Coordinates of C-alpha atoms in Angstrom, one line a residue:
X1 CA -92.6 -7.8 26.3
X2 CA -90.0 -5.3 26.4
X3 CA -91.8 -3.5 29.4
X4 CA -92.4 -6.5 31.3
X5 CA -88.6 -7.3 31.1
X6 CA -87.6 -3.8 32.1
X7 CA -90.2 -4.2 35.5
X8 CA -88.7 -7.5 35.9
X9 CA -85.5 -6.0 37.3
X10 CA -87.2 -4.6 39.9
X11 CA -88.7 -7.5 41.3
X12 CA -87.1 -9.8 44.1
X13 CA -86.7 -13.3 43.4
X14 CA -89.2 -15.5 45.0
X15 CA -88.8 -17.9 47.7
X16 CA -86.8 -21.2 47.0
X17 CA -84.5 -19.6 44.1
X18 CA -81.3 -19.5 46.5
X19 CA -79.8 -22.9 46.9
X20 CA -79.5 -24.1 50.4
X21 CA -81.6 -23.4 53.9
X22 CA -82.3 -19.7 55.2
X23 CA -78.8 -18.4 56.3
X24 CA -78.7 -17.5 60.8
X25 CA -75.0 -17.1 61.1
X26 CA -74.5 -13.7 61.9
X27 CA -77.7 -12.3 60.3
X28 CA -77.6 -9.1 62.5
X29 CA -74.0 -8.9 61.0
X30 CA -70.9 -7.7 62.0
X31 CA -68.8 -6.9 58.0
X32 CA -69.8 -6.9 54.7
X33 CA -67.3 -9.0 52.8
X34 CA -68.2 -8.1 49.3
X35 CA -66.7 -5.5 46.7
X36 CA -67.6 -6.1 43.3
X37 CA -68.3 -3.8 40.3
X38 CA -70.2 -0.7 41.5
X39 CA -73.5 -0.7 39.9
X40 CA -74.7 2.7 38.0
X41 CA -78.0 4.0 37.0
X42 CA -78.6 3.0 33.1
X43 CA -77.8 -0.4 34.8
X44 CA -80.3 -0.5 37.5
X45 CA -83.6 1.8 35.9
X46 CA -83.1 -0.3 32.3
X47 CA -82.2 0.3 28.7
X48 CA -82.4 4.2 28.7
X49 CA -81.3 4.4 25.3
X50 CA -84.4 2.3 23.8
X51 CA -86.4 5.2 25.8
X52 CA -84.7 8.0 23.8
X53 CA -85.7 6.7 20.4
X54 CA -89.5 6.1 21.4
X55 CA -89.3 9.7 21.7
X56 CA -89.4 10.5 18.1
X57 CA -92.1 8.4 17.8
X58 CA -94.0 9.1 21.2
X59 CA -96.7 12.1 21.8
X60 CA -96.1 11.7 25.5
X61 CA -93.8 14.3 26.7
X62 CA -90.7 13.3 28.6
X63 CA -90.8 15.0 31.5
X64 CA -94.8 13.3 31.7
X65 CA -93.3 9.9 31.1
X66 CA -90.6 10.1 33.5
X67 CA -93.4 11.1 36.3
X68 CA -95.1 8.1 34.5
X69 CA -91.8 5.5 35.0
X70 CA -91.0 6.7 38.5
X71 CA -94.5 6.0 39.6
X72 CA -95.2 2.6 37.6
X73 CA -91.2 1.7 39.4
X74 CA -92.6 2.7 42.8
X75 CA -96.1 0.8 42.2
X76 CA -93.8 -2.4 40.8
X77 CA -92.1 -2.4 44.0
X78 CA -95.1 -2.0 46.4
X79 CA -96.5 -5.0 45.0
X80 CA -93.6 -6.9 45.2
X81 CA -93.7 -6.4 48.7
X82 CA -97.4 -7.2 48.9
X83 CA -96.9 -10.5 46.2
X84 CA -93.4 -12.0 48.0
X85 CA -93.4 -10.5 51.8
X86 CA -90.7 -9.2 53.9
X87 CA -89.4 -12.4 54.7
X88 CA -89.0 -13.6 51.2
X89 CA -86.8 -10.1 50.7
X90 CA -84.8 -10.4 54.1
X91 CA -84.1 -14.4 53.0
X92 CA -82.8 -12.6 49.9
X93 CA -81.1 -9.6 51.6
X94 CA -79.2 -12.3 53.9
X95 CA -77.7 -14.7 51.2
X96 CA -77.0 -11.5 49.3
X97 CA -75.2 -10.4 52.5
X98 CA -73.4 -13.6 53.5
X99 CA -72.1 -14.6 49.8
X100 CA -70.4 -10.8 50.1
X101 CA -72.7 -9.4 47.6
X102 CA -72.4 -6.1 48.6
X103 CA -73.6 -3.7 45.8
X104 CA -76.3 -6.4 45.0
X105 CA -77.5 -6.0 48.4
X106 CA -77.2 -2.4 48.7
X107 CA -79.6 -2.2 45.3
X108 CA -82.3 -4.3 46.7
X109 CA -82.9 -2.7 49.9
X110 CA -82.7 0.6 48.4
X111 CA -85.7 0.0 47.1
X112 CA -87.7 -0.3 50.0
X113 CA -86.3 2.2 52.0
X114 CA -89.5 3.8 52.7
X115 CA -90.6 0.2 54.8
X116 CA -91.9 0.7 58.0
X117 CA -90.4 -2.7 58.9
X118 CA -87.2 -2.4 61.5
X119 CA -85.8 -5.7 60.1
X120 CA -85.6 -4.3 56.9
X121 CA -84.0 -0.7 57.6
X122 CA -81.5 -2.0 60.0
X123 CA -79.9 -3.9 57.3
X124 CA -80.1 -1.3 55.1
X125 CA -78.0 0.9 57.3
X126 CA -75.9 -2.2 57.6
X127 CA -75.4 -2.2 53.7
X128 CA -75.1 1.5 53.1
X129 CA -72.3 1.4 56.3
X130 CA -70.6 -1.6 54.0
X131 CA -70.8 0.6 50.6
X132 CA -68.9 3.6 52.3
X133 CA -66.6 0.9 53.2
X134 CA -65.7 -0.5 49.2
X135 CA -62.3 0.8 48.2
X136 CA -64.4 2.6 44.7
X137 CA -65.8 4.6 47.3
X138 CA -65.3 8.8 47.0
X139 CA -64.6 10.8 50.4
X140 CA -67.8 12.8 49.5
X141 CA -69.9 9.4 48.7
X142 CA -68.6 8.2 51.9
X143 CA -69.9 10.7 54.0
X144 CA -73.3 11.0 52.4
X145 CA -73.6 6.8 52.9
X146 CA -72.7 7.2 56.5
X147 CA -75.2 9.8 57.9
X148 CA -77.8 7.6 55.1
X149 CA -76.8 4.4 57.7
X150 CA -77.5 6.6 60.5
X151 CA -80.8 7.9 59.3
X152 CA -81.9 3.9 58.6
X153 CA -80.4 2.8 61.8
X154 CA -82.3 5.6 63.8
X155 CA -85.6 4.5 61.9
X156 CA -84.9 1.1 63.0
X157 CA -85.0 1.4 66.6
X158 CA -87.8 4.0 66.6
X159 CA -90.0 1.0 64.8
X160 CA -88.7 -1.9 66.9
X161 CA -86.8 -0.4 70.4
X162 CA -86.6 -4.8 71.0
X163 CA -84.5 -5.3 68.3
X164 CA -81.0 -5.8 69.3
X165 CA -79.5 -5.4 66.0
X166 CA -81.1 -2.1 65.3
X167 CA -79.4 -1.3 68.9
X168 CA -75.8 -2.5 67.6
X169 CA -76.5 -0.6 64.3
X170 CA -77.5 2.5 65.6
X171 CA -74.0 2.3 67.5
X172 CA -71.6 1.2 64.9
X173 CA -73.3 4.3 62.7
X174 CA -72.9 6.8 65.3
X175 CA -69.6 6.0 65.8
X176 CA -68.9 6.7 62.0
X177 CA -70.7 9.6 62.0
X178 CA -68.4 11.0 64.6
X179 CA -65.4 10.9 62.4
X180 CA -67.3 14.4 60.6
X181 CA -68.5 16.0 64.1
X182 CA -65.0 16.8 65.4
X183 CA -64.0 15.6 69.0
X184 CA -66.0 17.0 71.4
X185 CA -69.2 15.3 69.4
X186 CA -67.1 12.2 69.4
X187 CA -66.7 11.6 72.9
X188 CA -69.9 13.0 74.2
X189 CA -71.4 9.7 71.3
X190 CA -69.4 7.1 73.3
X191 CA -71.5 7.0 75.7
X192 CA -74.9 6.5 73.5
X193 CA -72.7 3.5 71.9
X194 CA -72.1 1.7 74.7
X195 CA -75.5 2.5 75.6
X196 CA -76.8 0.6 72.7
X197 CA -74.5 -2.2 72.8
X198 CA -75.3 -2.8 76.3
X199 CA -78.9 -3.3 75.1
X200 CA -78.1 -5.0 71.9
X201 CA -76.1 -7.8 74.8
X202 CA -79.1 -7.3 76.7
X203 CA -81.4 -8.1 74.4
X204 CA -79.9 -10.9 72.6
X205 CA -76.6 -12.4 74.8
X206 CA -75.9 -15.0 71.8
X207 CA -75.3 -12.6 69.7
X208 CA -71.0 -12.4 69.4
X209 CA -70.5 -9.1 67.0
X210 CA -72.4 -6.9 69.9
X211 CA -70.0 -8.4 72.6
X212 CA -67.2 -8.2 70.6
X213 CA -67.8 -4.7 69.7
X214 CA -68.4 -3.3 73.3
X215 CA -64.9 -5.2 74.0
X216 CA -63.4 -2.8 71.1
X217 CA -65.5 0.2 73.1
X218 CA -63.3 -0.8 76.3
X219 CA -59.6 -1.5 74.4
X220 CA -60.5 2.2 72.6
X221 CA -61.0 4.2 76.2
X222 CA -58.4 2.2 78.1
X223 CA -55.6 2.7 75.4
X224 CA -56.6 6.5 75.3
X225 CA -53.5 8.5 75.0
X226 CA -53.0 10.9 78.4
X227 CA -53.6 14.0 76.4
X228 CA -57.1 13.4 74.4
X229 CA -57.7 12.3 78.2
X230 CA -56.8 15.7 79.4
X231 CA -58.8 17.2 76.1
X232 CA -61.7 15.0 77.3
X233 CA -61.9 16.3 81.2
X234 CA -61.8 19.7 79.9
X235 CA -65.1 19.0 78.0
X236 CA -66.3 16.3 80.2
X237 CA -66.8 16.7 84.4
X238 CA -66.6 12.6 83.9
X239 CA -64.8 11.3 80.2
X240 CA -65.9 7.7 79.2
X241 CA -63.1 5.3 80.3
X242 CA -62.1 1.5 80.5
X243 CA -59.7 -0.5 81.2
X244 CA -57.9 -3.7 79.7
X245 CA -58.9 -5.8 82.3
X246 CA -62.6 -5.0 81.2
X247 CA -61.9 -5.5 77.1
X248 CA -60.4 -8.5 77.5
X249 CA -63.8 -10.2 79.5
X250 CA -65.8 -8.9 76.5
X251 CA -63.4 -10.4 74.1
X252 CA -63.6 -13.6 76.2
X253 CA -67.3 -13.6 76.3
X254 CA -67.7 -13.3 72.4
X255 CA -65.1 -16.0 72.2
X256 CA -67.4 -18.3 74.6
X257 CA -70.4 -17.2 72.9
X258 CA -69.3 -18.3 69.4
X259 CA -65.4 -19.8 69.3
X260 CA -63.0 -18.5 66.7
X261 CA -66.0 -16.7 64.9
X262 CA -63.8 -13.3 63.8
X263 CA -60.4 -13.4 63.0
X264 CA -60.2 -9.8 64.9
X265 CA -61.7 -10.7 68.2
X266 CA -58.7 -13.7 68.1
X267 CA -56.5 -10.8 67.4
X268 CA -57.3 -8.5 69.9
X269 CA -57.4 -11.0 72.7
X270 CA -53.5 -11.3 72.1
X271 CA -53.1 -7.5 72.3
X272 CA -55.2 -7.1 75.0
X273 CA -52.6 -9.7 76.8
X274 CA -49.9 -8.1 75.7
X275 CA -51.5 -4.4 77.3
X276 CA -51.4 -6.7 80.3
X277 CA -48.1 -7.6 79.9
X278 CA -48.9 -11.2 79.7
X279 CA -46.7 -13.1 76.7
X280 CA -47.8 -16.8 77.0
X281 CA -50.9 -16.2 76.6
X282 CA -50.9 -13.3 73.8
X283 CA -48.5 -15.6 72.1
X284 CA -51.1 -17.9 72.0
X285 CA -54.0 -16.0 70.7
X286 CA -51.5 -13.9 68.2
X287 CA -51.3 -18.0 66.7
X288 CA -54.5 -18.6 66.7
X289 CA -54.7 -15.4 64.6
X290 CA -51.9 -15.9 62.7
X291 CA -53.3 -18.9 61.5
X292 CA -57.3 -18.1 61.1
X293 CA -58.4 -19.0 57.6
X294 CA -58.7 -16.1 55.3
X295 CA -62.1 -15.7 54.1
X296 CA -61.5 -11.4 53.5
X297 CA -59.3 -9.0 52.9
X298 CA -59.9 -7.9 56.2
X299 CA -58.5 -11.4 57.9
X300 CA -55.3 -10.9 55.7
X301 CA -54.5 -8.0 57.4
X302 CA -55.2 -9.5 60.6
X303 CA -52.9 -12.5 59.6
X304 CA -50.4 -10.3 59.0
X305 CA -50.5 -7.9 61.8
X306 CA -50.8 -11.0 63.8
X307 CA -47.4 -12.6 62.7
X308 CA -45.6 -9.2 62.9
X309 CA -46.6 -9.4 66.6
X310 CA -45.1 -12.6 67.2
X311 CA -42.0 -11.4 65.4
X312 CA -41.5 -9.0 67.9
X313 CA -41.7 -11.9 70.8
X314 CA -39.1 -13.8 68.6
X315 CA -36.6 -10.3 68.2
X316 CA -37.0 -9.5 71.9
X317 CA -35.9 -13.4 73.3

């Protein structure tokens, strides 16, 4: 009994044990929202401690066993796999992701990140990208996580090049990664992201997060201060650019697509106007803003930015 209850914790809840239908908003994802306690090994491989007494009792040697526990854990998961499917674990892997669960979620794909399936690996990425992101996250843990995303990501598209959210994943973690590679790296990546977000658009236009993030691409390059533009024709015959003009139809599209579905596409609508030098109507998107229900920590900021904005209008008239 007390083995099956240690292999229980490796396997995935069946179909039918979350309340409510299968989750579609947002599957691909654009944020993870969770960040609770951090989960560490004892917690995840079982009751180590039980282990250590067998031991006096036990002929097996330890190092024998632990070849022994790692394979039975590997075998446990394989048939899991085989016994629920990979849409009973992505049904999983999406209400873990949309009730914010992050470290939860993180923990169960980890386990199959040897899958050969691209639905599987791109939300892995996903959920590594949104573990480097937790606040209990080192500098050093960080980085490993990010080039881990990358690696999923890449796998990802290699298995399925017609899946647009391996596309937008592959983007989001090269632009990560580029914070490590210093600036030349950085630049020469911008245009393999808005290569893949094109696709991702391509591929799936209903999809809000990729339009929404290829209007960030644009605000990013069109905001670029004259001197990392100088920096950038020096290593570049032709730099990536944008222009406001351009951000703002992507933020409009996203908005079209799916109305008020990010507090930070609302936001940046308003600061795109105010680029343009166009008050009414950043005044009225900075509200909208303002005003968006806080779900995150993420949307309190945003709030807050938001009304700091329209404090300025206020202190200027």
């Amino acid at each position: 009994m007390a083995l099956a209850a240690r292999l229980w914790r490796f396997v995935p809840l069946p179909r039918g044990v979350f309340p409510g239908p299968r989750l579609s908003r947002d599957v691909a994802g654009g944020r993870g929202r969770g960040c609770g306690r951090r989960l560490r090994g004892p917690e995840v491989m079982g009751n180590l401690g039980a282990f250590k007494r067998s031991l006096l009792f036990s002929a097996l040697p330890y190092l024998g066993f632990e070849a022994y526990r790692l394979f039975s854990q590997a075998a446990v998961v394989h048939a899991t796999a085989k016994v629920f499917g990979v849409e009973e674990i992505l049904e999983q892997a999406d209400y873990l992701y949309e009730s914010g669960e992050t470290e939860k979620l993180y923990q169960l794909l980890t386990q199959y990140k040897e899958s050969e399936d691209a639905e599987l690996l791109w939300r892995l990425a996903r959920a590594s990208r949104d573990i480097a992101q937790l606040s209990g996250t080192s500098e050093e843990e960080k980085k490993l996580l990010v080039y881990e995303a990358l690696e999923y990501a890449k796998r990802a598209l290699e298995k399925n090049e017609s899946s647009f959210a391996a596309h937008k994943w592959y983007a989001i973690c090269i632009s990560d990664v580029g914070d490590y590679e210093g600036i030349k790296a950085k630049i020469a990546n911008a245009y393999v992201i808005k290569e893949h977000f094109e696709k991702a658009i391509e591929l799936n236009p209903k999809d809000a997060t990729s339009i929404h993030l290829m209007g960030i691409w644009c605000y990013t390059f069109a905001e670029m201060p004259w001197y990392q533009r100088r920096i950038a024709k020096m290593l570049f015959a032709t730099p990536p650019s944008s222009t406001y003009e351009e951000a703002l139809g992507y933020f409009h599209r996203a908005e079209q697509v799916d109305p008020n579905f990010y507090s930070k596409n609302l936001l940046l609508l308003g600061k795109t106007y105010l680029k343009l030098h166009n008050k009414k109507l950043a005044a009225f998107w900075l509200m909208k803003a303002k005003d968006y229900p806080a779900h995150t920590e993420e949307d309190k900021q945003i709030q807050t930015e938001a009304a700091q904005l329209l404090t300025g209008f206020s202190d200027k008239n």
